[in-house]
Amino acid sequence: MKKSTWIGAFFVCVRGRSHITPPCQTILTPQIPKSQPILIDKIPKIAYNKLTERDEQMDIGTKIKSARLSSGLTQEQVAGALGVSRQTVSNWENGKTYPDIISVVKMSDLYHITLDHLLKDESPVTEYLEYLEESTDTVKSKRNIGKLIIIATYLVIYAIAMILFWCVADGSDATGYYLIVIGLVLPITTFVLSILIATNDYWGRWKWLSAVIFGIMYTLAEYATFKLANTFAFGNFNLPNLTLWLIGAIISLAGLGIGTLVRRHSRKKRMMCTNP
């Protein structure tokens, strides 16, 4: 096509006439792929959704880290106060793992912030709340298992002591049985289990009633062996020895007191790690 023809087509297009020639369409309306507007429209949206999901997942970690920095504490200090490793604290803050409910409560006290600020605030962390619910059930299960172990341990030792007296020991072994079982095994068992009860704070304030229970069981141990054997042999009715109840209760109270002191000392030691 000659130069004059191109110029004429250009002026025809500018004036808006209907007989636009093909060269004008090529020059003035370049072809744009139909898929291009769709890609441009969708890419920012997809990226935004991914960033939003990431922010929600990292929300609890970000709050924990922000609270720690606001309190002026290092990860080492927080780890010492919570009784975990520094790497564990780092994983919490980076969103790699979640803290358990006990650690969350401790951090709330350590950072002087409310649980609502950590767990709710502006955007609820639903996934983490579900995790806390599961971890709470796990903690409860572990504590219940610990209680059952203590009860089962005492009952097994108690049952073995009764079986040995009635099935194994005879009259000549009575003194040795009394010294070993009544004088050593049961008091030591009572003392150790009482320490464990107080150290783990099983049953809360009600744990002090375990001294009464241990005292009763200690009294029954002597009554169900020597006193009952005397009743079968001579037909005499003997009352329980209340002195043994007092001894058993005192032994248990001593263990509970030591366990309470150990628990308080551990708590103070963790708090001192935050203020070296």
Tab-separated table of C-alpha atoms in Angstrom:
chain	number	residue	atom	x	y	z
A	1	MET	CA	0.000	0.000	0.000
A	2	LYS	CA	1.281	3.457	-0.861
A	3	LYS	CA	2.148	6.129	1.663
A	4	SER	CA	-0.846	8.253	0.676
A	5	THR	CA	-3.206	5.333	1.297
A	6	TRP	CA	-1.902	4.875	4.910
A	7	ILE	CA	-2.322	8.576	5.611
A	8	GLY	CA	-5.847	8.523	4.241
A	9	ALA	CA	-6.792	5.543	6.350
A	10	PHE	CA	-5.420	7.280	9.476
A	11	PHE	CA	-7.618	10.369	8.914
A	12	VAL	CA	-10.642	8.197	8.229
A	13	CYS	CA	-10.210	6.439	11.584
A	14	VAL	CA	-9.728	9.693	13.453
A	15	ARG	CA	-12.904	11.192	12.021
A	16	GLY	CA	-14.890	8.072	13.112
A	17	ARG	CA	-16.190	7.042	9.635
A	18	SER	CA	-17.709	3.609	9.239
A	19	HIS	CA	-15.547	2.367	6.351
A	20	ILE	CA	-12.391	1.798	8.461
A	21	THR	CA	-9.849	-0.138	6.540
A	22	PRO	CA	-7.989	-3.153	7.978
A	23	PRO	CA	-4.733	-1.234	8.361
A	24	CYS	CA	-6.470	1.163	10.744
A	25	GLN	CA	-7.680	-1.683	12.959
A	26	THR	CA	-4.146	-3.028	13.191
A	27	ILE	CA	-2.606	0.322	14.045
A	28	LEU	CA	-5.201	1.794	16.418
A	29	THR	CA	-6.581	-1.328	18.191
A	30	PRO	CA	-3.775	-3.738	19.059
A	31	GLN	CA	-4.998	-7.228	19.944
A	32	ILE	CA	-5.036	-7.994	23.698
A	33	PRO	CA	-5.298	-11.637	24.773
A	34	LYS	CA	-8.641	-12.383	26.384
A	35	SER	CA	-7.002	-14.275	29.228
A	36	GLN	CA	-4.862	-11.318	30.319
A	37	PRO	CA	-7.578	-9.377	32.230
A	38	ILE	CA	-8.542	-12.585	34.084
A	39	LEU	CA	-4.969	-13.259	35.200
A	40	ILE	CA	-4.476	-9.680	36.331
A	41	ASP	CA	-7.736	-9.813	38.264
A	42	LYS	CA	-7.104	-13.128	40.003
A	43	ILE	CA	-3.428	-13.006	40.956
A	44	PRO	CA	-3.722	-10.210	43.572
A	45	LYS	CA	-6.743	-11.939	45.108
A	46	ILE	CA	-4.962	-15.288	45.444
A	47	ALA	CA	-1.899	-13.610	46.918
A	48	TYR	CA	-4.050	-11.682	49.382
A	49	ASN	CA	-5.822	-14.850	50.519
A	50	LYS	CA	-2.510	-16.606	51.102
A	51	LEU	CA	-1.160	-13.684	53.107
A	52	THR	CA	-4.366	-13.545	55.140
A	53	GLU	CA	-4.201	-17.261	55.921
A	54	ARG	CA	-0.558	-16.900	56.957
A	55	ASP	CA	-1.370	-13.956	59.226
A	56	GLU	CA	-4.115	-15.984	60.938
A	57	GLN	CA	-1.759	-18.920	61.480
A	58	MET	CA	0.993	-16.689	62.832
A	59	ASP	CA	-1.348	-14.557	64.923
A	60	ILE	CA	-0.804	-16.307	68.265
A	61	GLY	CA	2.966	-16.454	67.716
A	62	THR	CA	3.091	-12.776	66.822
A	63	LYS	CA	1.150	-11.850	69.956
A	64	ILE	CA	3.428	-13.936	72.163
A	65	LYS	CA	6.545	-12.385	70.690
A	66	SER	CA	5.134	-8.862	70.916
A	67	ALA	CA	4.173	-9.385	74.561
A	68	ARG	CA	7.629	-10.711	75.394
A	69	LEU	CA	9.381	-7.775	73.734
A	70	SER	CA	7.063	-5.345	75.505
A	71	SER	CA	8.012	-6.954	78.822
A	72	GLY	CA	11.719	-6.595	78.033
A	73	LEU	CA	12.429	-10.313	78.443
A	74	THR	CA	14.677	-12.555	76.384
A	75	GLN	CA	13.714	-15.981	75.123
A	76	GLU	CA	16.168	-17.535	77.591
A	77	GLN	CA	14.500	-15.765	80.526
A	78	VAL	CA	11.028	-16.806	79.404
A	79	ALA	CA	12.194	-20.396	78.882
A	80	GLY	CA	13.608	-20.494	82.415
A	81	ALA	CA	10.409	-19.112	83.903
A	82	LEU	CA	8.206	-21.572	82.034
A	83	GLY	CA	10.477	-24.567	82.498
A	84	VAL	CA	10.976	-25.172	78.759
A	85	SER	CA	13.865	-24.787	76.327
A	86	ARG	CA	14.707	-21.582	74.452
A	87	GLN	CA	14.049	-23.395	71.174
A	88	THR	CA	10.526	-24.196	72.328
A	89	VAL	CA	9.814	-20.512	72.959
A	90	SER	CA	11.281	-19.674	69.550
A	91	ASN	CA	9.024	-22.250	67.879
A	92	TRP	CA	5.981	-20.731	69.568
A	93	GLU	CA	6.843	-17.236	68.403
A	94	ASN	CA	7.599	-18.394	64.853
A	95	GLY	CA	4.329	-20.275	64.606
A	96	LYS	CA	5.998	-23.686	64.197
A	97	THR	CA	4.306	-25.144	67.269
A	98	TYR	CA	1.621	-24.094	69.736
A	99	PRO	CA	2.090	-23.600	73.493
A	100	ASP	CA	-0.023	-25.715	75.816
A	101	ILE	CA	-2.711	-24.165	77.993
A	102	ILE	CA	-0.531	-24.178	81.127
A	103	SER	CA	2.224	-22.280	79.328
A	104	VAL	CA	-0.308	-19.769	77.992
A	105	VAL	CA	-1.592	-19.051	81.499
A	106	LYS	CA	1.985	-18.691	82.793
A	107	MET	CA	2.858	-16.306	79.942
A	108	SER	CA	-0.230	-14.272	80.716
A	109	ASP	CA	1.053	-13.747	84.276
A	110	LEU	CA	4.658	-13.319	83.149
A	111	TYR	CA	3.847	-10.667	80.537
A	112	HIS	CA	1.130	-9.017	82.673
A	113	ILE	CA	-1.507	-9.327	79.961
A	114	THR	CA	-4.922	-10.936	79.893
A	115	LEU	CA	-5.776	-14.231	78.255
A	116	ASP	CA	-8.344	-12.378	76.139
A	117	HIS	CA	-5.537	-10.356	74.578
A	118	LEU	CA	-3.589	-13.496	73.707
A	119	LEU	CA	-6.476	-15.634	72.525
A	120	LYS	CA	-9.112	-13.226	71.188
A	121	ASP	CA	-8.175	-9.622	70.478
A	122	GLU	CA	-9.352	-8.432	67.023
A	123	SER	CA	-9.273	-11.701	65.070
A	124	PRO	CA	-10.097	-14.959	66.892
A	125	VAL	CA	-7.552	-17.739	66.419
A	126	THR	CA	-10.007	-20.586	65.981
A	127	GLU	CA	-7.409	-23.194	65.115
A	128	TYR	CA	-5.408	-22.441	68.235
A	129	LEU	CA	-8.490	-22.442	70.454
A	130	GLU	CA	-9.272	-25.929	69.185
A	131	TYR	CA	-5.692	-26.926	69.985
A	132	LEU	CA	-6.036	-25.512	73.503
A	133	GLU	CA	-9.198	-27.502	74.031
A	134	GLU	CA	-7.413	-30.689	73.019
A	135	SER	CA	-4.324	-29.885	75.116
A	136	THR	CA	-6.522	-29.085	78.131
A	137	ASP	CA	-8.106	-32.500	77.856
A	138	THR	CA	-4.616	-34.014	77.576
A	139	VAL	CA	-3.412	-32.230	80.717
A	140	LYS	CA	-6.488	-33.334	82.622
A	141	SER	CA	-5.976	-36.899	81.467
A	142	LYS	CA	-2.330	-36.871	82.585
A	143	ARG	CA	-3.270	-35.515	86.005
A	144	ASN	CA	-6.008	-38.094	86.399
A	145	ILE	CA	-3.561	-40.831	85.429
A	146	GLY	CA	-1.093	-39.496	88.011
A	147	LYS	CA	-3.764	-39.643	90.695
A	148	LEU	CA	-4.729	-43.178	89.737
A	149	ILE	CA	-1.076	-44.278	89.838
A	150	ILE	CA	-0.672	-42.949	93.387
A	151	ILE	CA	-3.860	-44.620	94.581
A	152	ALA	CA	-3.059	-47.893	92.823
A	153	THR	CA	0.509	-47.930	94.178
A	154	TYR	CA	-0.643	-47.568	97.759
A	155	LEU	CA	-3.423	-50.148	97.416
A	156	VAL	CA	-1.101	-52.711	95.793
A	157	ILE	CA	1.507	-52.329	98.557
A	158	TYR	CA	-1.263	-52.461	101.150
A	159	ALA	CA	-2.746	-55.615	99.627
A	160	ILE	CA	0.659	-57.323	99.452
A	161	ALA	CA	1.192	-56.531	103.137
A	162	MET	CA	-2.130	-58.173	104.032
A	163	ILE	CA	-1.450	-61.222	101.859
A	164	LEU	CA	1.998	-61.722	103.385
A	165	PHE	CA	0.557	-61.685	106.898
A	166	TRP	CA	-2.310	-64.113	106.291
A	167	CYS	CA	-0.730	-66.412	103.698
A	168	VAL	CA	3.022	-66.400	104.322
A	169	ALA	CA	3.944	-65.269	107.822
A	170	ASP	CA	3.428	-67.454	110.869
A	171	GLY	CA	3.561	-66.848	114.596
A	172	SER	CA	7.345	-66.836	114.729
A	173	ASP	CA	7.529	-64.134	112.061
A	174	ALA	CA	5.087	-61.784	113.747
A	175	THR	CA	7.717	-59.500	115.258
A	176	GLY	CA	9.721	-59.248	112.056
A	177	TYR	CA	6.554	-58.595	110.046
A	178	TYR	CA	5.490	-55.839	112.404
A	179	LEU	CA	8.866	-54.118	112.277
A	180	ILE	CA	9.258	-54.346	108.483
A	181	VAL	CA	5.703	-53.810	107.230
A	182	ILE	CA	4.011	-51.774	109.941
A	183	GLY	CA	7.181	-50.017	111.079
A	184	LEU	CA	8.913	-49.304	107.751
A	185	VAL	CA	7.112	-50.168	104.495
A	186	LEU	CA	3.765	-48.506	105.095
A	187	PRO	CA	5.168	-45.344	106.772
A	188	ILE	CA	7.743	-44.850	103.990
A	189	THR	CA	5.066	-45.434	101.327
A	190	THR	CA	2.781	-42.919	103.018
A	191	PHE	CA	5.553	-40.342	103.266
A	192	VAL	CA	6.721	-40.646	99.637
A	193	LEU	CA	3.218	-40.636	98.131
A	194	SER	CA	2.269	-37.602	100.243
A	195	ILE	CA	5.272	-35.718	98.830
A	196	LEU	CA	4.196	-36.584	95.279
A	197	ILE	CA	0.624	-35.483	95.959
A	198	ALA	CA	1.733	-32.071	97.227
A	199	THR	CA	4.458	-31.565	94.607
A	200	ASN	CA	1.953	-32.098	91.786
A	201	ASP	CA	-0.829	-30.352	93.713
A	202	TYR	CA	-3.218	-33.246	93.180
A	203	TRP	CA	-6.734	-32.548	94.452
A	204	GLY	CA	-5.845	-28.907	95.222
A	205	ARG	CA	-6.744	-27.845	98.745
A	206	TRP	CA	-8.401	-31.184	99.374
A	207	LYS	CA	-4.991	-32.871	99.288
A	208	TRP	CA	-4.589	-32.175	103.012
A	209	LEU	CA	-7.438	-34.583	103.711
A	210	SER	CA	-5.218	-37.364	102.416
A	211	ALA	CA	-3.441	-37.228	105.803
A	212	VAL	CA	-6.683	-38.346	107.448
A	213	ILE	CA	-7.096	-41.160	104.909
A	214	PHE	CA	-3.501	-42.342	105.294
A	215	GLY	CA	-3.930	-42.324	109.070
A	216	ILE	CA	-7.057	-44.467	108.825
A	217	MET	CA	-5.371	-46.924	106.459
A	218	TYR	CA	-2.348	-47.181	108.743
A	219	THR	CA	-4.597	-47.965	111.684
A	220	LEU	CA	-6.527	-50.584	109.705
A	221	ALA	CA	-3.275	-52.236	108.611
A	222	GLU	CA	-2.502	-53.157	112.212
A	223	TYR	CA	-6.143	-53.913	113.036
A	224	ALA	CA	-6.674	-56.172	109.987
A	225	THR	CA	-3.613	-58.236	110.880
A	226	PHE	CA	-2.612	-58.562	114.531
A	227	LYS	CA	-5.862	-57.420	116.152
A	228	LEU	CA	-8.025	-59.545	113.890
A	229	ALA	CA	-5.754	-62.569	114.331
A	230	ASN	CA	-6.026	-62.152	118.106
A	231	THR	CA	-9.811	-62.036	117.804
A	232	PHE	CA	-9.880	-65.275	115.774
A	233	ALA	CA	-7.480	-67.012	118.176
A	234	PHE	CA	-8.920	-65.971	121.528
A	235	GLY	CA	-12.339	-64.588	120.702
A	236	ASN	CA	-11.473	-61.168	122.114
A	237	PHE	CA	-12.839	-58.019	120.521
A	238	ASN	CA	-10.143	-55.367	120.151
A	239	LEU	CA	-10.654	-51.716	119.294
A	240	PRO	CA	-8.430	-50.019	116.725
A	241	ASN	CA	-5.313	-48.344	118.038
A	242	LEU	CA	-5.980	-44.619	117.540
A	243	THR	CA	-2.350	-43.849	118.284
A	244	LEU	CA	-1.464	-45.440	114.952
A	245	TRP	CA	-3.970	-43.171	113.212
A	246	LEU	CA	-2.203	-40.152	114.696
A	247	ILE	CA	1.214	-41.495	113.641
A	248	GLY	CA	0.020	-42.170	110.083
A	249	ALA	CA	-1.560	-38.725	109.808
A	250	ILE	CA	1.593	-37.003	111.075
A	251	ILE	CA	3.774	-38.907	108.597
A	252	SER	CA	1.455	-37.909	105.766
A	253	LEU	CA	1.349	-34.269	106.888
A	254	ALA	CA	5.142	-34.203	106.941
A	255	GLY	CA	5.248	-35.462	103.353
A	256	LEU	CA	2.587	-32.989	102.256
A	257	GLY	CA	4.496	-30.138	103.891
A	258	ILE	CA	7.767	-31.066	102.186
A	259	GLY	CA	6.011	-31.475	98.835
A	260	THR	CA	4.402	-28.044	99.198
A	261	LEU	CA	7.779	-26.448	99.972
A	262	VAL	CA	9.329	-28.145	96.926
A	263	ARG	CA	6.535	-26.854	94.716
A	264	ARG	CA	6.896	-23.296	96.025
A	265	HIS	CA	10.671	-23.392	95.650
A	266	SER	CA	10.343	-24.524	92.025
A	267	ARG	CA	7.902	-21.713	91.343
A	268	LYS	CA	10.200	-19.083	92.892
A	269	LYS	CA	13.156	-20.446	90.958
A	270	ARG	CA	11.282	-20.065	87.677
A	271	MET	CA	10.304	-16.511	88.562
A	272	MET	CA	13.897	-15.619	89.470
A	273	CYS	CA	14.979	-16.644	85.979
A	274	THR	CA	13.031	-13.665	84.633
A	275	ASN	CA	14.970	-11.221	86.813
A	276	PRO	CA	18.600	-12.426	86.838
